[in-house]
Amino acid sequence: MENKMKEKMLHGESVLGTFFELGGSTAVECLGISGLDFLVIDTEHGPFDVESSMDFIRVAELRGITPLVRVKDGSRSSILKMLDVGAKGLVVPCIETIDQVKQLVEYGKYYPTGKRGFTYARAAGYGFESFTMNMDEFFNTCNEKTMILPQCETQGCLDHIEEIVNIDGVDGIFIGPYDLSIGMGIPAQFTHPDFVMAIDRIFKACKDAGKFSFIYAADSNTAKKYVANGFDGVAITMDAAVYINGFKAIIKEVRGI
């Protein structure tokens, strides 16, 4: 079990990814070939579930791109099953309270950090990987290599961000700018002073706690700004938008529009 994305961040490198909406193993393979560090398989807004996500994770591993999953909710089954099939990190939406995050850690981390249900599933080679031979090593490896990333996209999460990032078992925060701005009552006003202060607050809380900071960027210029500002990870737009924009640009060039 390895998490190349996390290793890069631990060595001070920023990582780049995208949200995976198109579906299909070939699409995952192409993202791996592109040189991206990670993809976020979107089961919150996307149509995917556990079995299809498992296939995407397999291909991601083969092509050297770290597979994260944005789970559909924070329920035990959503957390447990995506980790069992091999997700290297979970982005968890709609976080409002400290207690919700503590529960995520219980579901997603093994003893002694949490209370994740034990099994030798796909992520453990069904019990045949070398790190599974010793129970303590198995627990420690899984806890270290898989990441719990609450998504800060609500006023409630923002209000408690300092407490949330300091919970043992939380590996970082993933900022959802659109929903966060909506939750703050300033939809998509990304230059609004209150929104800028909120982003700075979340970033500082992550740094002070020694946790990773992730954020979504709608375009490459915004992504460059976040990387320059020190964010550990940036998810740049989504694959469907890149696909559409790419062909729109080709059509415009060919037709001379």
C-alpha atoms as a PDB file:
ATOM      1  CA  MET A   1       0.000   0.000   0.000  1.00  0.00           C
ATOM      2  CA  GLU A   2       1.463   3.333  -1.032  1.00  0.00           C
ATOM      3  CA  ASN A   3       0.204   6.888  -1.327  1.00  0.00           C
ATOM      4  CA  LYS A   4       2.440   8.702  -3.823  1.00  0.00           C
ATOM      5  CA  MET A   5       0.504  11.923  -3.459  1.00  0.00           C
ATOM      6  CA  LYS A   6       1.032  12.047   0.299  1.00  0.00           C
ATOM      7  CA  GLU A   7       4.714  11.220  -0.079  1.00  0.00           C
ATOM      8  CA  LYS A   8       5.164  14.155  -2.447  1.00  0.00           C
ATOM      9  CA  MET A   9       3.453  16.536  -0.040  1.00  0.00           C
ATOM     10  CA  LEU A  10       5.554  15.295   2.871  1.00  0.00           C
ATOM     11  CA  HIS A  11       8.607  16.230   0.796  1.00  0.00           C
ATOM     12  CA  GLY A  12       7.295  19.754   0.307  1.00  0.00           C
ATOM     13  CA  GLU A  13       5.860  19.356  -3.184  1.00  0.00           C
ATOM     14  CA  SER A  14       2.448  20.651  -4.167  1.00  0.00           C
ATOM     15  CA  VAL A  15       0.200  18.162  -5.956  1.00  0.00           C
ATOM     16  CA  LEU A  16      -2.312  18.668  -8.739  1.00  0.00           C
ATOM     17  CA  GLY A  17      -5.453  16.727  -9.541  1.00  0.00           C
ATOM     18  CA  THR A  18      -8.951  16.985 -10.916  1.00  0.00           C
ATOM     19  CA  PHE A  19     -12.475  15.804 -10.205  1.00  0.00           C
ATOM     20  CA  PHE A  20     -13.451  12.664 -12.076  1.00  0.00           C
ATOM     21  CA  GLU A  21     -16.955  12.899 -13.554  1.00  0.00           C
ATOM     22  CA  LEU A  22     -16.775  11.226 -16.986  1.00  0.00           C
ATOM     23  CA  GLY A  23     -16.538   7.631 -15.822  1.00  0.00           C
ATOM     24  CA  GLY A  24     -14.797   4.780 -17.594  1.00  0.00           C
ATOM     25  CA  SER A  25     -11.465   3.093 -16.983  1.00  0.00           C
ATOM     26  CA  THR A  26      -9.969   4.570 -20.145  1.00  0.00           C
ATOM     27  CA  ALA A  27     -10.670   8.078 -18.856  1.00  0.00           C
ATOM     28  CA  VAL A  28      -8.838   7.233 -15.614  1.00  0.00           C
ATOM     29  CA  GLU A  29      -5.928   5.853 -17.615  1.00  0.00           C
ATOM     30  CA  CYS A  30      -5.691   9.062 -19.629  1.00  0.00           C
ATOM     31  CA  LEU A  31      -5.596  11.153 -16.456  1.00  0.00           C
ATOM     32  CA  GLY A  32      -2.749   8.993 -15.205  1.00  0.00           C
ATOM     33  CA  ILE A  33      -0.846   9.421 -18.463  1.00  0.00           C
ATOM     34  CA  SER A  34      -1.362  13.194 -18.259  1.00  0.00           C
ATOM     35  CA  GLY A  35       0.923  13.487 -15.245  1.00  0.00           C
ATOM     36  CA  LEU A  36      -1.666  14.565 -12.680  1.00  0.00           C
ATOM     37  CA  ASP A  37      -0.899  13.490  -9.120  1.00  0.00           C
ATOM     38  CA  PHE A  38      -4.439  12.596  -8.057  1.00  0.00           C
ATOM     39  CA  LEU A  39      -8.045  12.337  -9.132  1.00  0.00           C
ATOM     40  CA  VAL A  40     -11.168  12.679  -7.009  1.00  0.00           C
ATOM     41  CA  ILE A  41     -13.756  10.072  -7.952  1.00  0.00           C
ATOM     42  CA  ASP A  42     -16.948  11.999  -7.306  1.00  0.00           C
ATOM     43  CA  THR A  43     -19.673   9.847  -5.778  1.00  0.00           C
ATOM     44  CA  GLU A  44     -21.431  12.845  -4.235  1.00  0.00           C
ATOM     45  CA  HIS A  45     -22.458  14.555  -7.478  1.00  0.00           C
ATOM     46  CA  GLY A  46     -21.292  11.874  -9.902  1.00  0.00           C
ATOM     47  CA  PRO A  47     -23.222   8.665 -10.700  1.00  0.00           C
ATOM     48  CA  PHE A  48     -20.622   6.245  -9.319  1.00  0.00           C
ATOM     49  CA  ASP A  49     -20.836   3.825  -6.414  1.00  0.00           C
ATOM     50  CA  VAL A  50     -18.557   1.287  -4.756  1.00  0.00           C
ATOM     51  CA  GLU A  51     -18.117  -1.293  -7.517  1.00  0.00           C
ATOM     52  CA  SER A  52     -17.438   1.191 -10.315  1.00  0.00           C
ATOM     53  CA  SER A  53     -15.148   3.215  -8.027  1.00  0.00           C
ATOM     54  CA  MET A  54     -13.155   0.052  -7.306  1.00  0.00           C
ATOM     55  CA  ASP A  55     -12.491  -0.396 -11.036  1.00  0.00           C
ATOM     56  CA  PHE A  56     -11.384   3.235 -11.367  1.00  0.00           C
ATOM     57  CA  ILE A  57      -9.070   2.823  -8.363  1.00  0.00           C
ATOM     58  CA  ARG A  58      -7.445  -0.253  -9.957  1.00  0.00           C
ATOM     59  CA  VAL A  59      -6.625   1.649 -13.125  1.00  0.00           C
ATOM     60  CA  ALA A  60      -5.397   4.666 -11.174  1.00  0.00           C
ATOM     61  CA  GLU A  61      -2.971   2.439  -9.285  1.00  0.00           C
ATOM     62  CA  LEU A  62      -1.706   0.918 -12.519  1.00  0.00           C
ATOM     63  CA  ARG A  63      -1.117   4.350 -14.045  1.00  0.00           C
ATOM     64  CA  GLY A  64       0.483   5.902 -10.960  1.00  0.00           C
ATOM     65  CA  ILE A  65      -2.192   8.483 -10.126  1.00  0.00           C
ATOM     66  CA  THR A  66      -3.446   8.548  -6.533  1.00  0.00           C
ATOM     67  CA  PRO A  67      -7.174   7.763  -6.261  1.00  0.00           C
ATOM     68  CA  LEU A  68      -9.232   9.823  -3.830  1.00  0.00           C
ATOM     69  CA  VAL A  69     -12.992   9.453  -3.483  1.00  0.00           C
ATOM     70  CA  ARG A  70     -15.469  12.158  -2.587  1.00  0.00           C
ATOM     71  CA  VAL A  71     -17.988  10.055  -0.706  1.00  0.00           C
ATOM     72  CA  LYS A  72     -21.696  10.696  -1.013  1.00  0.00           C
ATOM     73  CA  ASP A  73     -22.104  11.226   2.740  1.00  0.00           C
ATOM     74  CA  GLY A  74     -20.424  10.590   6.071  1.00  0.00           C
ATOM     75  CA  SER A  75     -22.200   7.338   6.885  1.00  0.00           C
ATOM     76  CA  ARG A  76     -20.250   4.329   8.135  1.00  0.00           C
ATOM     77  CA  SER A  77     -20.861   2.310   4.970  1.00  0.00           C
ATOM     78  CA  SER A  78     -19.772   5.158   2.679  1.00  0.00           C
ATOM     79  CA  ILE A  79     -16.514   5.596   4.571  1.00  0.00           C
ATOM     80  CA  LEU A  80     -15.782   1.930   5.198  1.00  0.00           C
ATOM     81  CA  LYS A  81     -16.428   0.514   1.741  1.00  0.00           C
ATOM     82  CA  MET A  82     -14.458   3.099  -0.225  1.00  0.00           C
ATOM     83  CA  LEU A  83     -11.418   2.509   1.982  1.00  0.00           C
ATOM     84  CA  ASP A  84     -11.831  -1.254   1.695  1.00  0.00           C
ATOM     85  CA  VAL A  85     -11.762  -1.113  -2.118  1.00  0.00           C
ATOM     86  CA  GLY A  86      -8.596   0.962  -2.119  1.00  0.00           C
ATOM     87  CA  ALA A  87      -9.285   4.707  -1.941  1.00  0.00           C
ATOM     88  CA  LYS A  88      -6.141   6.429  -0.660  1.00  0.00           C
ATOM     89  CA  GLY A  89      -8.135   9.322   0.714  1.00  0.00           C
ATOM     90  CA  LEU A  90     -11.714  10.389   1.297  1.00  0.00           C
ATOM     91  CA  VAL A  91     -13.070  13.871   0.702  1.00  0.00           C
ATOM     92  CA  VAL A  92     -16.134  14.138   2.925  1.00  0.00           C
ATOM     93  CA  PRO A  93     -18.785  16.759   2.045  1.00  0.00           C
ATOM     94  CA  CYS A  94     -21.289  18.755   4.077  1.00  0.00           C
ATOM     95  CA  ILE A  95     -19.360  18.839   7.353  1.00  0.00           C
ATOM     96  CA  GLU A  96     -21.020  21.104   9.907  1.00  0.00           C
ATOM     97  CA  THR A  97     -19.893  20.000  13.372  1.00  0.00           C
ATOM     98  CA  ILE A  98     -16.911  18.755  15.356  1.00  0.00           C
ATOM     99  CA  ASP A  99     -18.860  15.638  16.334  1.00  0.00           C
ATOM    100  CA  GLN A 100     -19.362  14.738  12.665  1.00  0.00           C
ATOM    101  CA  VAL A 101     -15.620  14.821  12.129  1.00  0.00           C
ATOM    102  CA  LYS A 102     -14.923  12.723  15.206  1.00  0.00           C
ATOM    103  CA  GLN A 103     -17.349  10.155  13.835  1.00  0.00           C
ATOM    104  CA  LEU A 104     -15.570  10.182  10.458  1.00  0.00           C
ATOM    105  CA  VAL A 105     -12.323   9.342  12.206  1.00  0.00           C
ATOM    106  CA  GLU A 106     -14.016   6.515  14.099  1.00  0.00           C
ATOM    107  CA  TYR A 107     -15.304   5.067  10.844  1.00  0.00           C
ATOM    108  CA  GLY A 108     -12.171   5.674   8.753  1.00  0.00           C
ATOM    109  CA  LYS A 109      -9.181   4.963  11.006  1.00  0.00           C
ATOM    110  CA  TYR A 110      -8.212   1.698  12.638  1.00  0.00           C
ATOM    111  CA  TYR A 111      -7.336   1.233  16.302  1.00  0.00           C
ATOM    112  CA  PRO A 112      -5.966   3.076  18.231  1.00  0.00           C
ATOM    113  CA  THR A 113      -6.973   6.254  16.347  1.00  0.00           C
ATOM    114  CA  GLY A 114     -10.469   5.126  15.388  1.00  0.00           C
ATOM    115  CA  LYS A 115     -12.827   2.175  15.285  1.00  0.00           C
ATOM    116  CA  ARG A 116     -12.778   1.211  11.598  1.00  0.00           C
ATOM    117  CA  GLY A 117     -14.317  -2.190  11.035  1.00  0.00           C
ATOM    118  CA  PHE A 118     -11.688  -4.849  10.442  1.00  0.00           C
ATOM    119  CA  THR A 119     -11.393  -6.894   7.278  1.00  0.00           C
ATOM    120  CA  TYR A 120      -8.768  -7.974   4.780  1.00  0.00           C
ATOM    121  CA  ALA A 121     -10.404  -6.473   1.708  1.00  0.00           C
ATOM    122  CA  ARG A 122      -8.994  -5.470  -1.665  1.00  0.00           C
ATOM    123  CA  ALA A 123      -6.846  -2.660  -0.231  1.00  0.00           C
ATOM    124  CA  ALA A 124      -5.067  -5.264   1.908  1.00  0.00           C
ATOM    125  CA  GLY A 125      -4.620  -7.769  -0.895  1.00  0.00           C
ATOM    126  CA  TYR A 126      -7.315  -9.840   0.808  1.00  0.00           C
ATOM    127  CA  GLY A 127      -4.850 -10.549   3.598  1.00  0.00           C
ATOM    128  CA  PHE A 128      -1.911 -11.569   1.400  1.00  0.00           C
ATOM    129  CA  GLU A 129       0.065  -8.310   1.402  1.00  0.00           C
ATOM    130  CA  SER A 130       3.162  -8.431   3.596  1.00  0.00           C
ATOM    131  CA  PHE A 131       1.998  -5.597   5.858  1.00  0.00           C
ATOM    132  CA  THR A 132      -1.083  -7.590   6.886  1.00  0.00           C
ATOM    133  CA  MET A 133       0.893 -10.329   8.617  1.00  0.00           C
ATOM    134  CA  ASN A 134       1.188  -8.326  11.826  1.00  0.00           C
ATOM    135  CA  MET A 135      -1.959  -6.662  13.166  1.00  0.00           C
ATOM    136  CA  ASP A 136      -0.201  -3.584  14.556  1.00  0.00           C
ATOM    137  CA  GLU A 137       1.653  -3.057  11.284  1.00  0.00           C
ATOM    138  CA  PHE A 138      -1.568  -3.486   9.335  1.00  0.00           C
ATOM    139  CA  PHE A 139      -3.404  -0.892  11.427  1.00  0.00           C
ATOM    140  CA  ASN A 140      -0.507   1.564  11.346  1.00  0.00           C
ATOM    141  CA  THR A 141       0.012   1.223   7.594  1.00  0.00           C
ATOM    142  CA  CYS A 142      -3.652   1.769   6.784  1.00  0.00           C
ATOM    143  CA  ASN A 143      -3.926   4.726   9.149  1.00  0.00           C
ATOM    144  CA  GLU A 144      -0.809   6.319   7.677  1.00  0.00           C
ATOM    145  CA  LYS A 145      -1.440   5.698   3.988  1.00  0.00           C
ATOM    146  CA  THR A 146      -5.144   6.598   3.818  1.00  0.00           C
ATOM    147  CA  MET A 147      -6.342  10.149   4.368  1.00  0.00           C
ATOM    148  CA  ILE A 148      -9.479  11.617   5.916  1.00  0.00           C
ATOM    149  CA  LEU A 149     -10.151  15.048   4.390  1.00  0.00           C
ATOM    150  CA  PRO A 150     -13.280  16.820   5.670  1.00  0.00           C
ATOM    151  CA  GLN A 151     -14.547  19.301   3.126  1.00  0.00           C
ATOM    152  CA  CYS A 152     -14.869  22.845   4.453  1.00  0.00           C
ATOM    153  CA  GLU A 153     -17.841  24.125   2.495  1.00  0.00           C
ATOM    154  CA  THR A 154     -20.260  25.257   5.215  1.00  0.00           C
ATOM    155  CA  GLN A 155     -20.391  28.075   7.720  1.00  0.00           C
ATOM    156  CA  GLY A 156     -20.511  25.511  10.503  1.00  0.00           C
ATOM    157  CA  CYS A 157     -17.249  23.889   9.440  1.00  0.00           C
ATOM    158  CA  LEU A 158     -15.611  27.284   9.033  1.00  0.00           C
ATOM    159  CA  ASP A 159     -16.728  28.338  12.514  1.00  0.00           C
ATOM    160  CA  HIS A 160     -15.017  25.293  14.055  1.00  0.00           C
ATOM    161  CA  ILE A 161     -12.085  24.879  11.663  1.00  0.00           C
ATOM    162  CA  GLU A 162      -9.358  25.237  14.294  1.00  0.00           C
ATOM    163  CA  GLU A 163     -10.868  22.484  16.445  1.00  0.00           C
ATOM    164  CA  ILE A 164     -11.566  20.250  13.446  1.00  0.00           C
ATOM    165  CA  VAL A 165      -8.021  20.282  12.039  1.00  0.00           C
ATOM    166  CA  ASN A 166      -6.598  19.409  15.437  1.00  0.00           C
ATOM    167  CA  ILE A 167      -8.629  16.201  15.752  1.00  0.00           C
ATOM    168  CA  ASP A 168      -6.320  13.186  15.679  1.00  0.00           C
ATOM    169  CA  GLY A 169      -7.013  11.244  12.491  1.00  0.00           C
ATOM    170  CA  VAL A 170      -7.898  14.252  10.355  1.00  0.00           C
ATOM    171  CA  ASP A 171      -5.198  14.441   7.685  1.00  0.00           C
ATOM    172  CA  GLY A 172      -6.197  17.728   6.113  1.00  0.00           C
ATOM    173  CA  ILE A 173      -8.987  19.944   4.850  1.00  0.00           C
ATOM    174  CA  PHE A 174     -10.422  20.160   1.348  1.00  0.00           C
ATOM    175  CA  ILE A 175     -11.951  23.579   0.656  1.00  0.00           C
ATOM    176  CA  GLY A 176     -15.031  23.751  -1.572  1.00  0.00           C
ATOM    177  CA  PRO A 177     -15.066  27.427  -2.611  1.00  0.00           C
ATOM    178  CA  TYR A 178     -18.465  27.490  -4.291  1.00  0.00           C
ATOM    179  CA  ASP A 179     -20.479  25.887  -1.509  1.00  0.00           C
ATOM    180  CA  LEU A 180     -18.493  27.740   1.136  1.00  0.00           C
ATOM    181  CA  SER A 181     -19.261  31.082  -0.485  1.00  0.00           C
ATOM    182  CA  ILE A 182     -22.928  30.086  -0.715  1.00  0.00           C
ATOM    183  CA  GLY A 183     -22.923  29.058   2.931  1.00  0.00           C
ATOM    184  CA  MET A 184     -21.461  32.451   3.828  1.00  0.00           C
ATOM    185  CA  GLY A 185     -24.226  34.245   1.921  1.00  0.00           C
ATOM    186  CA  ILE A 186     -21.898  35.573  -0.795  1.00  0.00           C
ATOM    187  CA  PRO A 187     -22.323  33.073  -3.657  1.00  0.00           C
ATOM    188  CA  ALA A 188     -19.274  32.885  -5.956  1.00  0.00           C
ATOM    189  CA  GLN A 189     -17.966  36.226  -4.695  1.00  0.00           C
ATOM    190  CA  PHE A 190     -14.422  34.901  -4.430  1.00  0.00           C
ATOM    191  CA  THR A 191     -12.840  38.344  -4.079  1.00  0.00           C
ATOM    192  CA  HIS A 192     -15.186  39.406  -1.285  1.00  0.00           C
ATOM    193  CA  PRO A 193     -13.099  40.360   1.783  1.00  0.00           C
ATOM    194  CA  ASP A 194     -15.026  37.934   4.008  1.00  0.00           C
ATOM    195  CA  PHE A 195     -14.384  35.052   1.626  1.00  0.00           C
ATOM    196  CA  VAL A 196     -10.695  35.884   1.263  1.00  0.00           C
ATOM    197  CA  MET A 197     -10.417  36.013   5.056  1.00  0.00           C
ATOM    198  CA  ALA A 198     -12.165  32.630   5.319  1.00  0.00           C
ATOM    199  CA  ILE A 199      -9.707  30.978   2.917  1.00  0.00           C
ATOM    200  CA  ASP A 200      -6.794  32.502   4.807  1.00  0.00           C
ATOM    201  CA  ARG A 201      -8.238  31.277   8.100  1.00  0.00           C
ATOM    202  CA  ILE A 202      -8.634  27.692   6.863  1.00  0.00           C
ATOM    203  CA  PHE A 203      -5.153  27.677   5.337  1.00  0.00           C
ATOM    204  CA  LYS A 204      -3.596  29.017   8.533  1.00  0.00           C
ATOM    205  CA  ALA A 205      -5.475  26.492  10.668  1.00  0.00           C
ATOM    206  CA  CYS A 206      -4.099  23.656   8.526  1.00  0.00           C
ATOM    207  CA  LYS A 207      -0.549  24.957   8.694  1.00  0.00           C
ATOM    208  CA  ASP A 208      -0.691  25.568  12.447  1.00  0.00           C
ATOM    209  CA  ALA A 209      -1.953  22.012  12.994  1.00  0.00           C
ATOM    210  CA  GLY A 210       0.549  20.439  10.599  1.00  0.00           C
ATOM    211  CA  LYS A 211      -2.249  19.176   8.344  1.00  0.00           C
ATOM    212  CA  PHE A 212      -2.567  19.237   4.557  1.00  0.00           C
ATOM    213  CA  SER A 213      -4.529  21.957   2.755  1.00  0.00           C
ATOM    214  CA  PHE A 214      -6.468  21.203  -0.443  1.00  0.00           C
ATOM    215  CA  ILE A 215      -8.672  23.470  -2.511  1.00  0.00           C
ATOM    216  CA  TYR A 216     -10.678  23.365  -5.740  1.00  0.00           C
ATOM    217  CA  ALA A 217      -9.737  25.751  -8.556  1.00  0.00           C
ATOM    218  CA  ALA A 218     -12.001  26.379 -11.523  1.00  0.00           C
ATOM    219  CA  ASP A 219      -9.137  27.197 -13.914  1.00  0.00           C
ATOM    220  CA  SER A 220      -5.379  27.079 -14.291  1.00  0.00           C
ATOM    221  CA  ASN A 221      -4.778  30.710 -13.318  1.00  0.00           C
ATOM    222  CA  THR A 222      -6.607  30.234 -10.050  1.00  0.00           C
ATOM    223  CA  ALA A 223      -4.724  26.989  -9.487  1.00  0.00           C
ATOM    224  CA  LYS A 224      -1.385  28.762 -10.020  1.00  0.00           C
ATOM    225  CA  LYS A 225      -2.354  31.346  -7.413  1.00  0.00           C
ATOM    226  CA  TYR A 226      -3.232  28.688  -4.838  1.00  0.00           C
ATOM    227  CA  VAL A 227      -0.003  26.793  -5.471  1.00  0.00           C
ATOM    228  CA  ALA A 228       1.992  30.021  -5.136  1.00  0.00           C
ATOM    229  CA  ASN A 229       0.172  30.736  -1.870  1.00  0.00           C
ATOM    230  CA  GLY A 230       1.334  27.427  -0.422  1.00  0.00           C
ATOM    231  CA  PHE A 231      -1.608  25.050  -0.736  1.00  0.00           C
ATOM    232  CA  ASP A 232      -0.486  21.435  -0.622  1.00  0.00           C
ATOM    233  CA  GLY A 233      -3.009  20.208  -3.172  1.00  0.00           C
ATOM    234  CA  VAL A 234      -5.159  21.813  -5.853  1.00  0.00           C
ATOM    235  CA  ALA A 235      -7.931  20.070  -7.787  1.00  0.00           C
ATOM    236  CA  ILE A 236      -8.181  21.860 -11.118  1.00  0.00           C
ATOM    237  CA  THR A 237     -11.703  21.908 -12.567  1.00  0.00           C
ATOM    238  CA  MET A 238     -13.191  18.543 -13.638  1.00  0.00           C
ATOM    239  CA  ASP A 239     -12.443  16.192 -16.482  1.00  0.00           C
ATOM    240  CA  ALA A 240     -15.785  16.782 -18.206  1.00  0.00           C
ATOM    241  CA  ALA A 241     -15.134  20.535 -18.430  1.00  0.00           C
ATOM    242  CA  VAL A 242     -11.640  19.973 -19.872  1.00  0.00           C
ATOM    243  CA  TYR A 243     -13.082  17.569 -22.448  1.00  0.00           C
ATOM    244  CA  ILE A 244     -15.801  19.993 -23.525  1.00  0.00           C
ATOM    245  CA  ASN A 245     -13.548  23.067 -23.544  1.00  0.00           C
ATOM    246  CA  GLY A 246     -10.928  21.185 -25.543  1.00  0.00           C
ATOM    247  CA  PHE A 247     -13.321  20.322 -28.351  1.00  0.00           C
ATOM    248  CA  LYS A 248     -14.966  23.754 -28.273  1.00  0.00           C
ATOM    249  CA  ALA A 249     -11.528  25.294 -28.832  1.00  0.00           C
ATOM    250  CA  ILE A 250     -10.780  22.883 -31.696  1.00  0.00           C
ATOM    251  CA  ILE A 251     -14.138  23.598 -33.351  1.00  0.00           C
ATOM    252  CA  LYS A 252     -13.590  27.347 -33.017  1.00  0.00           C
ATOM    253  CA  GLU A 253     -10.120  27.092 -34.560  1.00  0.00           C
ATOM    254  CA  VAL A 254     -11.208  24.878 -37.474  1.00  0.00           C
ATOM    255  CA  ARG A 255     -14.250  26.988 -38.298  1.00  0.00           C
ATOM    256  CA  GLY A 256     -12.348  30.241 -37.833  1.00  0.00           C
ATOM    257  CA  ILE A 257     -14.986  31.579 -35.487  1.00  0.00           C
END
